[in-house]
XYZ file of C-alpha atoms in Angstrom:
515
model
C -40.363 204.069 -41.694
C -39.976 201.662 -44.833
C -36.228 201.249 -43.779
C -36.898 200.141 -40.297
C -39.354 198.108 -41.095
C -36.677 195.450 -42.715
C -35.120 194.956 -39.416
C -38.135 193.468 -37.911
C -37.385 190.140 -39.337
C -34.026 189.449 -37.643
C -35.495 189.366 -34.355
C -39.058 187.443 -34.703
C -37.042 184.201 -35.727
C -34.483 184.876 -32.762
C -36.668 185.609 -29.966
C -39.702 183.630 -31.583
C -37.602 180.460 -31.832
C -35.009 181.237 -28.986
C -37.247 178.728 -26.872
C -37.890 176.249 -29.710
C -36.475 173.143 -28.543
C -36.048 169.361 -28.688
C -38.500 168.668 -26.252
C -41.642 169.173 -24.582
C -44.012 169.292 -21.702
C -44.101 168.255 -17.880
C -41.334 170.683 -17.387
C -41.940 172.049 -21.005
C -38.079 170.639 -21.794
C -39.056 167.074 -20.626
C -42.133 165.538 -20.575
C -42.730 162.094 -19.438
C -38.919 160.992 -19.164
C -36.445 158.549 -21.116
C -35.981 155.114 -20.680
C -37.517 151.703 -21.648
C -38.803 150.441 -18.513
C -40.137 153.613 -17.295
C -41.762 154.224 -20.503
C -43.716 150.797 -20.381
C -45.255 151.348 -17.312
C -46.692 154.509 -17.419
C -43.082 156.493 -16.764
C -42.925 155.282 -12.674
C -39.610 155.024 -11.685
C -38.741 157.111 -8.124
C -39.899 154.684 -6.048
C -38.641 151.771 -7.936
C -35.065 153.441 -9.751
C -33.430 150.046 -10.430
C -31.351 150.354 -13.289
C -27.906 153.025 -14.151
C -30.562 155.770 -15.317
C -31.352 156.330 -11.675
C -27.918 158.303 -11.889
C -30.005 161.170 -12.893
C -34.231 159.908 -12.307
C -33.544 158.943 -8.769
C -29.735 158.488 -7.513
C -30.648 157.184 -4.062
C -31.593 154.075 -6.015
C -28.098 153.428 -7.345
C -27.171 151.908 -3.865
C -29.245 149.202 -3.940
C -28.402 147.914 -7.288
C -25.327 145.769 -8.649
C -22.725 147.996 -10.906
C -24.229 148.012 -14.038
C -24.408 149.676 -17.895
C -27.511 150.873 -19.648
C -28.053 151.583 -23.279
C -31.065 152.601 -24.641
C -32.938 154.492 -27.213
C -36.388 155.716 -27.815
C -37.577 156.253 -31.800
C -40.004 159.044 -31.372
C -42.129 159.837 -34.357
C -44.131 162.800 -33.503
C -46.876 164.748 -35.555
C -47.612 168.921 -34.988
C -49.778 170.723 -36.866
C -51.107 174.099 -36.909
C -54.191 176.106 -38.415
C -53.965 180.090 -38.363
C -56.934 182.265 -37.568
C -58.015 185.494 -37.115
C -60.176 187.223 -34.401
C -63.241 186.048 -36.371
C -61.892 182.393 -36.974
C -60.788 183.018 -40.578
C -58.024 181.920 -41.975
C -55.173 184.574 -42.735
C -53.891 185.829 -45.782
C -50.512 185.719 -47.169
C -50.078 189.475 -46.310
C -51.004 188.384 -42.673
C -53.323 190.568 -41.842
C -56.581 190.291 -44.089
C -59.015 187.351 -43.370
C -60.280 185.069 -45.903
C -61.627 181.909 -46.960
C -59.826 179.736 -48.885
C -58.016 180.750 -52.386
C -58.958 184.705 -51.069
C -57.431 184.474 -48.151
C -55.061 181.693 -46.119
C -54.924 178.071 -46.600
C -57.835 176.175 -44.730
C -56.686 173.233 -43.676
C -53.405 173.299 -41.265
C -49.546 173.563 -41.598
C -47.507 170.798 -40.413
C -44.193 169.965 -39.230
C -42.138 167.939 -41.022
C -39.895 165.756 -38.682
C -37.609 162.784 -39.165
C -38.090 159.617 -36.442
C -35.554 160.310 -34.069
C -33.683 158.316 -31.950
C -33.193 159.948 -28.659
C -30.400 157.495 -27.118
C -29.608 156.954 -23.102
C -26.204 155.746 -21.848
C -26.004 155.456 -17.863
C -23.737 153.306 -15.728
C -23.698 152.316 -12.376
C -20.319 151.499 -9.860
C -20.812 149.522 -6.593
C -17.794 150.925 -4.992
C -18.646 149.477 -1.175
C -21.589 147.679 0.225
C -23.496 150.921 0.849
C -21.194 153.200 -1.827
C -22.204 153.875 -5.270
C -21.361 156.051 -7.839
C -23.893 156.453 -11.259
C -22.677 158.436 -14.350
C -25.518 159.462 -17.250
C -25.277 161.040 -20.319
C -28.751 161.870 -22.364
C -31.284 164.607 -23.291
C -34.811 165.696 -22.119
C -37.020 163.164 -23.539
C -37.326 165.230 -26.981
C -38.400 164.776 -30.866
C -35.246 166.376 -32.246
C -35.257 168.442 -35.483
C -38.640 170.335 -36.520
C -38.869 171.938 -39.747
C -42.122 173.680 -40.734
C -42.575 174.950 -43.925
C -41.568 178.392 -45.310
C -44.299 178.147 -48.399
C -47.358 176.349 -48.915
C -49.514 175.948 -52.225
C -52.129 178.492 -53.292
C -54.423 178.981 -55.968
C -54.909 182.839 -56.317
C -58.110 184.913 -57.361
C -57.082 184.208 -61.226
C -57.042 180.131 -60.629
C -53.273 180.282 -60.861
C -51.418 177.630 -58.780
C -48.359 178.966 -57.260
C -46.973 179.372 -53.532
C -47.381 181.701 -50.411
C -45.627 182.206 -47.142
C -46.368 179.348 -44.924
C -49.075 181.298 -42.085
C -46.906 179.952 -39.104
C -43.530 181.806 -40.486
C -43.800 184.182 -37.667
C -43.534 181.882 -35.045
C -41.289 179.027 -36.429
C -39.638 177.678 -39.595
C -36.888 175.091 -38.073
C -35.759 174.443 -35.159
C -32.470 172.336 -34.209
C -31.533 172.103 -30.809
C -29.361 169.872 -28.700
C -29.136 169.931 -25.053
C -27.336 167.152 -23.556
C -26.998 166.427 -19.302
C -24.269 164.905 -17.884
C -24.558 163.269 -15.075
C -22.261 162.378 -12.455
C -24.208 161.138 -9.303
C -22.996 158.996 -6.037
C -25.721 157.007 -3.933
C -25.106 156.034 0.111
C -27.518 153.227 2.195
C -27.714 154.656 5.485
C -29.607 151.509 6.697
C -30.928 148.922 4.518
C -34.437 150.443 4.019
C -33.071 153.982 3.545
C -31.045 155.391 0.937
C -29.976 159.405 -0.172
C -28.645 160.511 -3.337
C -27.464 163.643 -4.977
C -26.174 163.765 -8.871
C -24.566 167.116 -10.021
C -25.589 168.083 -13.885
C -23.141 169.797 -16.426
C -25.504 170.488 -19.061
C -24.590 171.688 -22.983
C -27.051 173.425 -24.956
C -26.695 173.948 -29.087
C -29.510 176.098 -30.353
C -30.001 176.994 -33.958
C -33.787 178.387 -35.012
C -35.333 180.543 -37.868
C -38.282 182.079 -38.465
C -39.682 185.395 -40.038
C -41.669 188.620 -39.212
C -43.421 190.911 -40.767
C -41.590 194.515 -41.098
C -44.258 197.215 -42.155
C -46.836 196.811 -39.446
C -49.542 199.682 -40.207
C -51.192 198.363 -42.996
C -51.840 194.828 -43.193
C -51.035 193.824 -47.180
C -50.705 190.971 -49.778
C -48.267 192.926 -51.641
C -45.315 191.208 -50.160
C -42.554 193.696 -51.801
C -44.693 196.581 -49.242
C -43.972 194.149 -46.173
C -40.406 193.451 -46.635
C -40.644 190.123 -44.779
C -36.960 189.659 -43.060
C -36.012 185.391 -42.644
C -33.831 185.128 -39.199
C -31.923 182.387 -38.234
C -30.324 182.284 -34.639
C -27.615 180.571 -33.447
C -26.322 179.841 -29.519
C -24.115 177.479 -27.420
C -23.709 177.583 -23.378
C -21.058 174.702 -22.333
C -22.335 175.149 -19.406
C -25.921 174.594 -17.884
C -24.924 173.166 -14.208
C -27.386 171.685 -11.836
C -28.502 169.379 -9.676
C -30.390 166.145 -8.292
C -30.949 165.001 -4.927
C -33.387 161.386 -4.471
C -34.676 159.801 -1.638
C -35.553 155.945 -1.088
C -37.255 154.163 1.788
C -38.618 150.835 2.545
C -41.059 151.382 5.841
C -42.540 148.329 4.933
C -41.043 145.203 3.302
C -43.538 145.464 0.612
C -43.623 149.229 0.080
C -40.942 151.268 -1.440
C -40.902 155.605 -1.410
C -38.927 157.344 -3.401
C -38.769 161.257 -3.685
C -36.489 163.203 -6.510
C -36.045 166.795 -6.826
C -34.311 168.505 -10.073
C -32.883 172.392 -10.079
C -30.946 173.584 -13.269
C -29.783 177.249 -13.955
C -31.160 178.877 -17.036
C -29.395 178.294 -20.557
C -27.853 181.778 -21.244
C -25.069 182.342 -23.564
C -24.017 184.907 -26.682
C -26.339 184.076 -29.619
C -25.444 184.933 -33.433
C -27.822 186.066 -36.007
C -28.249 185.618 -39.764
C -30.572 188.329 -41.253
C -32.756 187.972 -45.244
C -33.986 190.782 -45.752
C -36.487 191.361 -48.963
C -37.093 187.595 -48.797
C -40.010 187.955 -50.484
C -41.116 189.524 -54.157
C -44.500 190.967 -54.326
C -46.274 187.868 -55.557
C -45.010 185.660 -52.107
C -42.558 183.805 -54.170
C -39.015 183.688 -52.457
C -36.421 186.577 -53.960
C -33.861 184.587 -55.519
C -31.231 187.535 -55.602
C -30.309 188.793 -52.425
C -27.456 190.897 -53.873
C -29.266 192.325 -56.482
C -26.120 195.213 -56.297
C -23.537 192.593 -55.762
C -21.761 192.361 -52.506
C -21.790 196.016 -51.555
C -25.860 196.051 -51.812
C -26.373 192.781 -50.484
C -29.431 192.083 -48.006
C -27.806 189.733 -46.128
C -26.834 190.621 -42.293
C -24.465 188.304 -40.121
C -23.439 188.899 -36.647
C -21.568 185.999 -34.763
C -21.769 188.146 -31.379
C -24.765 189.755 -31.628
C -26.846 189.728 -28.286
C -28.118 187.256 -25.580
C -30.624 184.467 -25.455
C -31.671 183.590 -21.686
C -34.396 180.452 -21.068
C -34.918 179.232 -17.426
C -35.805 175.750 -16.906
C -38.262 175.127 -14.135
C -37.338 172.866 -11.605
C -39.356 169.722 -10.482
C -40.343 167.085 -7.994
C -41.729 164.042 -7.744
C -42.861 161.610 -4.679
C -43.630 157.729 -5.560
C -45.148 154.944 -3.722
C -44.596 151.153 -4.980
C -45.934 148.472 -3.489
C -44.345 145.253 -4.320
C -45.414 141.494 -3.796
C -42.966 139.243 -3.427
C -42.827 135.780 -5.486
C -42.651 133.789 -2.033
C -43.012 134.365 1.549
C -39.191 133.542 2.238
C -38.267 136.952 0.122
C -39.809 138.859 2.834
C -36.711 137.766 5.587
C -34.939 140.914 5.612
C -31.370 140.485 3.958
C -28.498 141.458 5.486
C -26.555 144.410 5.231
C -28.037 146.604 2.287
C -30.235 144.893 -0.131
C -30.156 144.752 -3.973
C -32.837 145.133 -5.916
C -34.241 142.364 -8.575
C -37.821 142.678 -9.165
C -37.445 140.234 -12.273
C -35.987 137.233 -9.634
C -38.126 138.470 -6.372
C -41.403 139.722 -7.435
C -44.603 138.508 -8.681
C -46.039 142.048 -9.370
C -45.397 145.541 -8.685
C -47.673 148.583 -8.850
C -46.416 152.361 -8.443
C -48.131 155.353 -8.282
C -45.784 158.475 -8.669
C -46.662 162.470 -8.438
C -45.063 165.152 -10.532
C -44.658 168.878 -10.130
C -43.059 170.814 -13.015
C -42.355 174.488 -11.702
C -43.209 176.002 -15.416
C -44.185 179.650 -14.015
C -40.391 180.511 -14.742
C -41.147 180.557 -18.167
C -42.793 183.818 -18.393
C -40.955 185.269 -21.501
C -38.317 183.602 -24.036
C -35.890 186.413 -23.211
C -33.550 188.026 -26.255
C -31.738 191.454 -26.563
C -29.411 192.507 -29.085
C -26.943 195.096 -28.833
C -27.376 198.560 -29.850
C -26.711 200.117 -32.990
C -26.489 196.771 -35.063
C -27.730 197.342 -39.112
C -29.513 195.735 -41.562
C -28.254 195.310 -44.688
C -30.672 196.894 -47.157
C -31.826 199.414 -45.060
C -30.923 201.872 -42.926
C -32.539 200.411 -39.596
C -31.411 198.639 -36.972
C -31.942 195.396 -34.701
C -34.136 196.342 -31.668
C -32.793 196.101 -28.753
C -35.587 194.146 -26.770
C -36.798 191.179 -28.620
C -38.355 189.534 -25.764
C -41.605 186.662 -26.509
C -44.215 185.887 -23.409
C -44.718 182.235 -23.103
C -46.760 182.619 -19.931
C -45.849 178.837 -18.807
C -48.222 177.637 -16.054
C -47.126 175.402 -13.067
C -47.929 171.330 -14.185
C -49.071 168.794 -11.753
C -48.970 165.172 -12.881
C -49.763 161.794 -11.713
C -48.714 158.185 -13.360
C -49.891 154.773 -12.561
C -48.098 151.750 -13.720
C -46.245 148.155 -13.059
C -45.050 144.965 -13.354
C -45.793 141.239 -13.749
C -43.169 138.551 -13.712
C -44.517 135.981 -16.240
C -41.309 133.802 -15.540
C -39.158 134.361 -12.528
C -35.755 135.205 -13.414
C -36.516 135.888 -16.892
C -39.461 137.211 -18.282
C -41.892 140.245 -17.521
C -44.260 142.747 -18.892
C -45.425 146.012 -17.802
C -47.846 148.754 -18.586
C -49.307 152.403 -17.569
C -50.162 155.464 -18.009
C -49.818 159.171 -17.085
C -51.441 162.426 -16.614
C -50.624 166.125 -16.528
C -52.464 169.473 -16.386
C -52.549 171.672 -18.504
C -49.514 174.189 -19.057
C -50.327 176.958 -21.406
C -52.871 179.801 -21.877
C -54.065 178.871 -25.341
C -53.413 182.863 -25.720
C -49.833 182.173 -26.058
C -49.684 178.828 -27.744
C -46.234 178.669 -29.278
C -45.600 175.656 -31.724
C -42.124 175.361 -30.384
C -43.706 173.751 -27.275
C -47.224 172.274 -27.231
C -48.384 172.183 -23.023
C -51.645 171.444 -23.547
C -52.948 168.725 -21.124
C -51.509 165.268 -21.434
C -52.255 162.028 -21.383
C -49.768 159.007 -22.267
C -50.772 155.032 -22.487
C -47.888 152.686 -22.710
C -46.820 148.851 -22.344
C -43.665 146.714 -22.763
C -41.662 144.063 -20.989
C -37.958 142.753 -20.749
C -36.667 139.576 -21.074
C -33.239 138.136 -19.201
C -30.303 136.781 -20.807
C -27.500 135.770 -18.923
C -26.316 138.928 -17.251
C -28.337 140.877 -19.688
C -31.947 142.948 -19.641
C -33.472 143.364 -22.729
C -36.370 145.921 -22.565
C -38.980 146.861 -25.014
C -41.753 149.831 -24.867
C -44.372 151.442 -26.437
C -45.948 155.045 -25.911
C -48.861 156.850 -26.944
C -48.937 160.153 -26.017
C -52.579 162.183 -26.767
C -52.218 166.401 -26.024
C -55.069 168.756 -25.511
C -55.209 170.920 -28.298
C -54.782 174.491 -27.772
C -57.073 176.782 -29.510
C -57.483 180.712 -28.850
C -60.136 181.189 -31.365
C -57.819 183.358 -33.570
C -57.468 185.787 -30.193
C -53.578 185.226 -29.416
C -51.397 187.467 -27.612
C -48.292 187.264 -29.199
C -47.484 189.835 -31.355
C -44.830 189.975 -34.073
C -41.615 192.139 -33.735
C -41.267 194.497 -36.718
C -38.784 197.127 -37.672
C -41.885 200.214 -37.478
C -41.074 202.470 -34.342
C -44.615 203.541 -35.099
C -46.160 200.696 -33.289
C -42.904 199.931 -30.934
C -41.354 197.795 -33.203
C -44.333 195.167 -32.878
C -46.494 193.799 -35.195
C -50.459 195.499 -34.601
C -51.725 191.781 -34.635
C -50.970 188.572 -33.557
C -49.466 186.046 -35.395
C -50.362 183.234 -33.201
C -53.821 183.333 -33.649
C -55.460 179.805 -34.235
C -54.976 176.286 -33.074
C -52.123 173.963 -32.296
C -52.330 170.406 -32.326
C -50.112 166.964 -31.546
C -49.340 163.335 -31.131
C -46.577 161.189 -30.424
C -46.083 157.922 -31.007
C -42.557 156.235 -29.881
C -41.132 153.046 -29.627
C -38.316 152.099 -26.948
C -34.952 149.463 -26.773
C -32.758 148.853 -24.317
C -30.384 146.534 -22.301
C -28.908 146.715 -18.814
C -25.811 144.905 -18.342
C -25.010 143.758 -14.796
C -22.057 142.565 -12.930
């Protein structure tokens, strides 16, 4: 059994961090959405969808606009943390199994990411070709926090009042993760009438996935003696060129002071080849990392790498949203119908605008973060081998959402500000919290405004975003893969026991360049 049990390790940090991402919530990839103006006023933006982005958040919009260029960025500085417990709400012991307060058993107080501000940039442009013709091309990811590193060892005192390290409690679910997943967009926009406009965009989405992680490997007997466990580090690596799919938008004006807008998303699952990296005997028996993996040179090295070693598979849930804006105009003239199809300036025609906009995130997809390896692959150091199903539930729930903002022109022509704010349900079973993805509830405050220069939009925004915690009491249902066949190559406990916790602040610049 003590040989199998080293494999465990290589497939915890693949199928554990397989869904790790750059992003988060509403759809669990993208929660609320980029871009500056929609993130000052509360992320509205169907009904209204009067900038390039629109090539992707609404492309019926792009035929009521002048050709265009966006570029924008949003510096998101986010905060995760995460406190491991046990069934009885104790804190869990470097061995990961054995409950304990303090120094006798797991660190109290909880783990937290470490993460760099990161700059999630938008580019989007926008081509008047005829009078009713346009064509929109956009080129940005979910609305995401980038790299996430969590530590592998924290500081502990032991029972003699020695200061030294242990394995970081959340190792089994997530040490790094460093994903990119970019969505081209190439979308074209027709006005049927002047009040009504379709739009369809076609995505060719890239995904780069690199996580790592650890499990357990002897699964029986919960111990502190680290050189009994054989802890195994993984680190999984993936790229699918291709991640097509599709949006289709809707905008109507059945009123000259009320705008609808309605947007609908579908994009096929990332699934692609995925290499692994395999530690194994990370550990020595005190917790301290083993310094020598090669302690026989390069024939007894217990180092396993496979470029081509199985298949990662995560579905993205589609969504929809439906918006209502009304808008009142600056003067009673602006309220002449134009002729032919309009263009839309809230900046020069409006005095104020106020949107309401309803989400639906289809996040039920997400039932398991799906990974098999091939048969008969080995680990180095022992005479096991990768199992073949290395499957982790997620148990995503369907998210419903609603956000309220808008605009007020201060100066016509040239100067407005904005605010808002947004809501959506929870989507997560605290069971199977996860801290690659935090789905707890969400609520976001924001504000901003934009300023016109010339030909030029300058936008600024602010966002708060507050999440539910998730807490399971120490009762999670994710259990560990190991390398013991005794317990089907799963850890007997779960090693996402506890409570997960975030924040995110971010700050947003842009310009829109029209001509």
């Amino acid at each position: 059994m003590g040989a199998r049990n080293l494999v465990v390790g290589a497939f915890v940090g693949s199928v554990l961090l397989g869904g790790a991402g750059v992003a988060r919530a509403s759809s669990g990839i993208d929660s609320p959405d980029n871009g500056v103006v929609q993130l000052g006023r509360g992320n509205t933006y169907v009904a209204r969808a009067d900038d390039p982005l629109a090539a992707y958040y609404n492309p019926a919009g792009l035929a009521f606009q002048k050709s265009g260029v966006h570029l924008g960025a949003h510096l998101m500085f986010m905060d995760r943390c995460f406190s491991r417990r046990d069934v009885n709400g104790q804190p869990v012991s470097p061995g990961g199994g054995i409950p304990g307060p303090g120094a006798a058993g797991g660190p109290s107080d909880p783990v937290c990411a470490e993460t760099s501000p990161f700059p999630n940039p938008q580019i989007a442009a926008n081509f008047r070709i005829t009078r009713q013709l346009a064509i929109g091309l956009s080129v940005m990811g979910p609305h995401g926090v980038g790299k996430m590193v969590w530590p592998e060892s924290v500081p502990y005192t032991n029972t003699l009042g020695i200061s030294t390290t242990q394995p970081a409690p959340q190792r089994h679910l997530l040490i790094e993760s460093d994903s990119l997943i970019v969505n081209p967009t190439l979308s074209v926009s027709y006005a049927i009438k002047d009040w009504l406009s379709i739009g369809a965009g076609f995505i060719w989405g890239v995904a780069s996935i690199d996580f790592v992680n650890f499990t357990e490997a002897t699964s029986q007997i919960p111990t502190d003696d680290f050189s009994g466990n054989q802890e195994v580090k993984s680190t999984l690596s993936a790229f699918d060129g291709f991640v097509p799919g599709v949006v289709i938008g809707v905008m109507a004006s059945p009123h000259k002071r009320l705008d609808l807008g309605a947007w609908f998303k579908w994009q096929d699952a990332i699934s692609t080849r995925t290499g692994v990296k395999l530690e194994s005997l990370y550990w020595r028996a005190g917790g301290q990392k083993n310094e020598n993996p090669c302690p026989m040179g390069p024939a007894g090295c217990n180092i396993t790498e496979d470029t081509d070693a199985g298949t990662l598979k995560f579905r993205i849930p589609l969504e929809a949203r439906l918006g209502f804006r009304y808008h009142h105009p600056l003067r009673a003239g602006s309220l002449v119908p134009k002729v032919g199809p309009k263009v839309r300036d809230p900046l020069a025609d409006d005095l104020f605008d106020i949107e309401v906009d309803f989400t639906y995130a289809h996040n039920s997809v997400v039932d398991v973060l799906e990974v098999r390896f091939d048969e008969g692959i080995r680990v180095n150091g022992t005479p096991g081998n990768i199992p073949t199903n290395a499957d982790i539930p997620h148990k995503w729930k369907n998210v419903f959402g609603v956000r309220f903002g808008g605009d007020f022109t201060i100066i016509p022509g040239f100067i407005a500000v904005r605010a808002g704010g947004f809501f959506e349900t929870n989507g997560q079973d605290p069971a199977y919290l996860n801290p690659d993805f935090h789905l707890g509830s969400r609520v976001g405050v924001g504000g901003g405004g934009s300023v016109r220069l010339g030909p030029v939009d300058v936008s600024l925004a602010y966002q708060h975003t507050f999440f539910e915690p998730l807490d399971n009491g120490g009762k999670g249902e994710v259990l560990g893969l190991s390398g013991d066949a005794t317990t089907n190559y799963r850890s007997v406990h779960n090693v996402n026991g506890g409570r997960l916790e975030s924040s995110l602040n971010e700050v947003a610049l842009g310009a829109t360049y029209r001509f």
